[in-house]
mmCIF file of C-alpha atoms in Angstrom:
data_model
loop_
_atom_site.group_PDB
_atom_site.id
_atom_site.type_symbol
_atom_site.label_atom_id
_atom_site.label_comp_id
_atom_site.label_asym_id
_atom_site.label_seq_id
_atom_site.Cartn_x
_atom_site.Cartn_y
_atom_site.Cartn_z
ATOM 1 C CA MET A 1359 -76.010 8.849 -11.525
ATOM 2 C CA ASN A 1360 -73.693 7.411 -14.359
ATOM 3 C CA LEU A 1361 -71.636 10.367 -14.078
ATOM 4 C CA ILE A 1362 -71.420 10.406 -10.197
ATOM 5 C CA ARG A 1363 -70.479 6.350 -10.545
ATOM 6 C CA THR A 1364 -67.857 6.840 -12.994
ATOM 7 C CA ALA A 1365 -66.116 9.676 -10.828
ATOM 8 C CA SER A 1366 -66.205 7.334 -7.719
ATOM 9 C CA ILE A 1367 -64.724 4.451 -9.936
ATOM 10 C CA LEU A 1368 -61.945 7.054 -10.587
ATOM 11 C CA ALA A 1369 -61.552 8.837 -7.417
ATOM 12 C CA ALA A 1370 -60.935 4.923 -5.935
ATOM 13 C CA GLY A 1371 -58.679 3.904 -8.666
ATOM 14 C CA ALA A 1372 -56.668 7.226 -8.461
ATOM 15 C CA ALA A 1373 -56.074 6.513 -4.615
ATOM 16 C CA ALA A 1374 -55.469 3.254 -5.275
ATOM 17 C CA MET A 1375 -52.677 4.426 -7.715
ATOM 18 C CA PHE A 1376 -51.863 6.622 -5.322
ATOM 19 C CA GLY A 1377 -51.326 4.573 -1.942
ATOM 20 C CA THR A 1378 -49.366 1.963 -4.231
ATOM 21 C CA ALA A 1379 -46.985 4.770 -5.452
ATOM 22 C CA CYS A 1380 -46.209 6.436 -1.779
ATOM 23 C CA GLN A 1381 -45.544 2.353 -0.270
ATOM 24 C CA GLN A 1382 -41.904 1.766 0.552
ATOM 25 C CA LYS A 1383 -39.857 -1.085 -1.080
ATOM 26 C CA THR A 1384 -38.472 -3.234 1.271
ATOM 27 C CA TYR A 1385 -34.556 -3.254 1.305
ATOM 28 C CA PRO A 1386 -33.660 -6.722 -0.606
ATOM 29 C CA VAL A 1387 -32.649 -8.773 2.633
ATOM 30 C CA PHE A 1388 -33.037 -12.688 1.568
ATOM 31 C CA PHE A 1389 -31.635 -15.928 2.024
ATOM 32 C CA MET A 1390 -31.056 -18.696 -0.528
ATOM 33 C CA ALA A 1391 -30.751 -22.325 -0.188
ATOM 34 C CA GLN A 1392 -28.334 -24.406 -1.796
ATOM 35 C CA GLU A 1393 -29.896 -26.600 -4.209
ATOM 36 C CA ALA A 1394 -29.281 -30.532 -3.741
ATOM 37 C CA HIS A 1395 -27.587 -30.840 -7.230
ATOM 38 C CA ASP A 1396 -24.610 -28.226 -8.384
ATOM 39 C CA ASP A 1397 -24.654 -30.445 -11.842
ATOM 40 C CA PRO A 1398 -26.448 -27.882 -14.381
ATOM 41 C CA SER A 1399 -27.711 -30.853 -16.137
ATOM 42 C CA ALA A 1400 -29.629 -31.861 -13.057
ATOM 43 C CA TYR A 1401 -32.052 -29.084 -13.577
ATOM 44 C CA THR A 1402 -35.144 -29.236 -16.270
ATOM 45 C CA SER A 1403 -34.820 -25.335 -16.487
ATOM 46 C CA ALA A 1404 -31.607 -23.182 -15.187
ATOM 47 C CA ARG A 1405 -34.211 -20.144 -14.934
ATOM 48 C CA HIS A 1406 -35.030 -21.726 -11.043
ATOM 49 C CA ILE A 1407 -30.982 -21.363 -10.170
ATOM 50 C CA VAL A 1408 -28.772 -18.825 -9.171
ATOM 51 C CA TYR A 1409 -24.880 -20.013 -9.098
ATOM 52 C CA TYR A 1410 -22.650 -18.323 -6.403
ATOM 53 C CA ASN A 1411 -19.047 -19.450 -6.313
ATOM 54 C CA ASN A 1412 -20.315 -22.334 -8.602
ATOM 55 C CA ILE A 1413 -22.197 -23.481 -5.912
ATOM 56 C CA ALA A 1414 -26.228 -23.540 -7.033
ATOM 57 C CA TYR A 1415 -28.962 -21.922 -4.832
ATOM 58 C CA THR A 1416 -32.520 -22.048 -5.419
ATOM 59 C CA ARG A 1417 -33.599 -18.428 -6.638
ATOM 60 C CA SER A 1418 -36.708 -18.428 -4.995
ATOM 61 C CA PRO A 1419 -35.421 -17.031 -1.130
ATOM 62 C CA MET A 1420 -36.040 -19.203 1.718
ATOM 63 C CA MET A 1421 -36.935 -16.163 3.773
ATOM 64 C CA THR A 1422 -36.951 -12.409 3.192
ATOM 65 C CA LEU A 1423 -36.926 -9.332 5.447
ATOM 66 C CA ASN A 1424 -40.649 -9.176 5.574
ATOM 67 C CA HIS A 1425 -40.380 -12.416 7.431
ATOM 68 C CA PHE A 1426 -38.922 -11.186 10.200
ATOM 69 C CA ALA A 1427 -39.780 -8.617 13.206
ATOM 70 C CA LYS A 1428 -36.902 -7.482 15.030
ATOM 71 C CA PHE A 1429 -33.205 -7.116 14.168
ATOM 72 C CA GLN A 1430 -30.411 -6.066 16.333
ATOM 73 C CA SER A 1431 -26.678 -5.462 15.202
ATOM 74 C CA GLU A 1432 -23.486 -6.065 16.495
ATOM 75 C CA LEU A 1433 -20.075 -4.631 15.661
ATOM 76 C CA ASP A 1434 -17.567 -7.155 13.711
ATOM 77 C CA PRO A 1435 -14.175 -6.182 15.257
ATOM 78 C CA VAL A 1436 -12.162 -7.912 12.452
ATOM 79 C CA ASN A 1437 -13.458 -6.033 9.255
ATOM 80 C CA GLY A 1438 -14.943 -3.260 10.806
ATOM 81 C CA SER A 1439 -18.536 -4.362 9.391
ATOM 82 C CA TYR A 1440 -21.662 -5.168 11.193
ATOM 83 C CA GLY A 1441 -23.032 -8.597 11.601
ATOM 84 C CA VAL A 1442 -27.179 -8.402 12.188
ATOM 85 C CA THR A 1443 -29.586 -10.587 13.729
ATOM 86 C CA LEU A 1444 -33.060 -11.302 12.351
ATOM 87 C CA TYR A 1445 -35.656 -12.651 14.740
ATOM 88 C CA ALA A 1446 -38.384 -14.382 12.537
ATOM 89 C CA LYS A 1447 -42.394 -13.236 13.247
ATOM 90 C CA PRO A 1448 -44.003 -16.014 15.176
ATOM 91 C CA GLU A 1449 -46.130 -17.014 12.355
ATOM 92 C CA TRP A 1450 -42.832 -17.401 10.036
ATOM 93 C CA ARG A 1451 -40.950 -19.545 12.604
ATOM 94 C CA ASN A 1452 -42.317 -22.784 11.619
ATOM 95 C CA HIS A 1453 -41.600 -22.205 8.004
ATOM 96 C CA LEU A 1454 -38.261 -21.462 8.889
ATOM 97 C CA TYR A 1455 -37.941 -24.608 11.005
ATOM 98 C CA HIS A 1456 -39.030 -26.733 8.209
ATOM 99 C CA GLN A 1457 -37.178 -24.952 5.485
ATOM 100 C CA THR A 1458 -33.647 -25.310 7.365
ATOM 101 C CA MET A 1459 -34.481 -28.859 8.719
ATOM 102 C CA GLU A 1460 -34.871 -29.795 4.818
ATOM 103 C CA LYS A 1461 -31.953 -28.303 4.194
ATOM 104 C CA THR A 1462 -29.589 -29.594 6.752
ATOM 105 C CA GLY A 1463 -26.158 -29.360 5.868
ATOM 106 C CA MET A 1464 -26.347 -27.622 2.904
ATOM 107 C CA LEU A 1465 -25.396 -23.636 2.211
ATOM 108 C CA LEU A 1466 -27.565 -20.822 3.120
ATOM 109 C CA LEU A 1467 -26.492 -17.582 0.844
ATOM 110 C CA PRO A 1468 -27.478 -14.352 2.862
ATOM 111 C CA VAL A 1469 -27.836 -11.314 -0.221
ATOM 112 C CA VAL A 1470 -28.285 -7.773 0.806
ATOM 113 C CA ASN A 1471 -29.103 -5.375 -1.497
ATOM 114 C CA GLY A 1472 -27.268 -7.812 -4.326
ATOM 115 C CA LEU A 1473 -24.572 -8.351 -2.356
ATOM 116 C CA ALA A 1474 -23.481 -11.868 -1.195
ATOM 117 C CA MET A 1475 -22.683 -12.029 2.106
ATOM 118 C CA GLU A 1476 -20.408 -15.274 3.600
ATOM 119 C CA PRO A 1477 -22.578 -18.535 3.022
ATOM 120 C CA MET A 1478 -23.312 -20.335 6.356
ATOM 121 C CA ARG A 1479 -24.044 -24.235 6.703
ATOM 122 C CA ILE A 1480 -27.481 -25.063 7.565
ATOM 123 C CA ALA A 1481 -28.747 -26.077 10.925
ATOM 124 C CA PRO A 1482 -32.379 -26.716 12.027
ATOM 125 C CA VAL A 1483 -33.461 -23.438 13.189
ATOM 126 C CA SER A 1484 -36.412 -24.323 15.900
ATOM 127 C CA ASP A 1485 -36.093 -20.142 17.638
ATOM 128 C CA GLY A 1486 -36.660 -18.226 14.721
ATOM 129 C CA ILE A 1487 -33.315 -16.440 14.719
ATOM 130 C CA LEU A 1488 -31.152 -16.358 11.597
ATOM 131 C CA LYS A 1489 -28.126 -14.239 11.616
ATOM 132 C CA ILE A 1490 -25.809 -12.486 8.673
ATOM 133 C CA TRP A 1491 -21.996 -12.281 10.522
ATOM 134 C CA SER A 1492 -20.537 -9.487 9.147
ATOM 135 C CA GLY A 1493 -20.428 -7.484 5.912
ATOM 136 C CA LEU A 1494 -23.204 -4.858 6.522
ATOM 137 C CA ASN A 1495 -22.821 -0.740 6.793
ATOM 138 C CA GLY A 1496 -24.674 1.747 8.705
ATOM 139 C CA TYR A 1497 -27.187 2.012 5.466
ATOM 140 C CA ASP A 1498 -27.850 -1.317 5.403
ATOM 141 C CA LEU A 1499 -29.076 -1.094 9.261
ATOM 142 C CA LYS A 1500 -31.022 1.982 8.517
ATOM 143 C CA GLN A 1501 -32.940 0.804 5.304
ATOM 144 C CA ILE A 1502 -33.142 -2.633 7.175
ATOM 145 C CA SER A 1503 -34.873 -0.705 10.113
ATOM 146 C CA ARG A 1504 -37.476 0.570 7.603
ATOM 147 C CA THR A 1505 -38.972 -2.878 7.501
ATOM 148 C CA VAL A 1506 -37.972 -4.703 10.519
ATOM 149 C CA GLU A 1507 -38.067 -2.954 14.513
ATOM 150 C CA PRO A 1508 -35.005 -2.656 16.061
ATOM 151 C CA ILE A 1509 -34.468 -4.283 19.457
ATOM 152 C CA ASN A 1510 -32.400 -1.487 20.696
ATOM 153 C CA PRO A 1511 -33.431 1.957 18.666
ATOM 154 C CA GLU A 1512 -30.809 4.086 20.480
ATOM 155 C CA ILE A 1513 -28.095 1.777 19.944
ATOM 156 C CA GLU A 1514 -28.821 1.288 16.572
ATOM 157 C CA GLU A 1515 -29.528 4.743 15.269
ATOM 158 C CA LYS A 1516 -25.982 5.620 16.167
ATOM 159 C CA ARG A 1517 -25.036 3.298 13.798
ATOM 160 C CA TYR A 1518 -27.029 4.479 10.761
ATOM 161 C CA LEU A 1519 -25.376 5.816 7.741
ATOM 162 C CA SER A 1520 -27.853 8.020 5.226
ATOM 163 C CA LYS A 1521 -25.915 7.665 2.315
ATOM 164 C CA ASN A 1522 -24.745 4.162 0.760
ATOM 165 C CA PRO A 1523 -20.602 4.260 1.127
ATOM 166 C CA ARG A 1524 -20.401 1.126 -1.146
ATOM 167 C CA PRO A 1525 -20.198 2.332 -4.703
ATOM 168 C CA ILE A 1526 -22.954 1.292 -6.934
ATOM 169 C CA PRO A 1527 -21.164 -0.275 -10.279
ATOM 170 C CA LYS A 1528 -22.481 1.267 -12.945
ATOM 171 C CA MET A 1529 -23.355 -1.031 -15.980
ATOM 172 C CA PRO A 1530 -21.811 -0.332 -19.704
ATOM 173 C CA LYS A 1531 -25.058 0.449 -22.178
ATOM 174 C CA ASP A 1532 -23.906 -2.604 -24.392
ATOM 175 C CA VAL A 1533 -23.968 -5.219 -22.196
ATOM 176 C CA GLN A 1534 -27.098 -7.287 -22.317
ATOM 177 C CA GLN A 1535 -28.678 -8.066 -18.514
ATOM 178 C CA ARG A 1536 -29.877 -11.557 -17.406
ATOM 179 C CA ARG A 1537 -33.692 -12.035 -17.445
ATOM 180 C CA ASP A 1538 -35.932 -14.647 -16.492
ATOM 181 C CA PHE A 1539 -38.822 -15.767 -18.532
ATOM 182 C CA THR A 1540 -41.161 -12.754 -17.812
ATOM 183 C CA GLY A 1541 -38.101 -10.407 -18.697
ATOM 184 C CA ARG A 1542 -37.428 -9.228 -15.254
ATOM 185 C CA THR A 1543 -33.683 -8.895 -14.124
ATOM 186 C CA VAL A 1544 -32.654 -10.371 -10.916
ATOM 187 C CA GLY A 1545 -32.524 -6.929 -9.018
ATOM 188 C CA GLU A 1546 -36.109 -6.391 -10.295
ATOM 189 C CA ILE A 1547 -37.302 -9.604 -9.165
ATOM 190 C CA PHE A 1548 -36.177 -9.705 -5.395
ATOM 191 C CA ASN A 1549 -37.066 -5.814 -5.127
#
């Protein structure tokens, strides 16, 4: 009897491990809000903030790709990249509204796969819609579509790219990556 119980526990554990191994990671798209103070001495701990262009942003994102249900892309004629409109899931609209009300007038920094996009001035968002105005490519759109449903799949599929055209910089082996208090790099935190 113990052998059967042990075998069933091991089988359940193996199935759970297999299931988590097959889960697809969400493409790292998130929005970070500006902190109230740009002065580093105003914070008790620097691990809660990130600086971009000398502006402090909260390390914890306001919204991530998992908070959105649908998206629609549009071509930016100025630089040939894509912008994307993200529609929040109904259960996250109220959260988005309250977060943007609280941070009105500050900056919102969209980050896509580790690249910061153009910061936007925050205004209250009551309709659940956030935009990234430009800077995305077809690979970004394809990866976003794995988590968020496109509004018009026929148009979006024509824009998809299978490979990332942006070169990923290689880190020199002797460089120490910044880590948080748990030992994770910033890329590991938001993946």
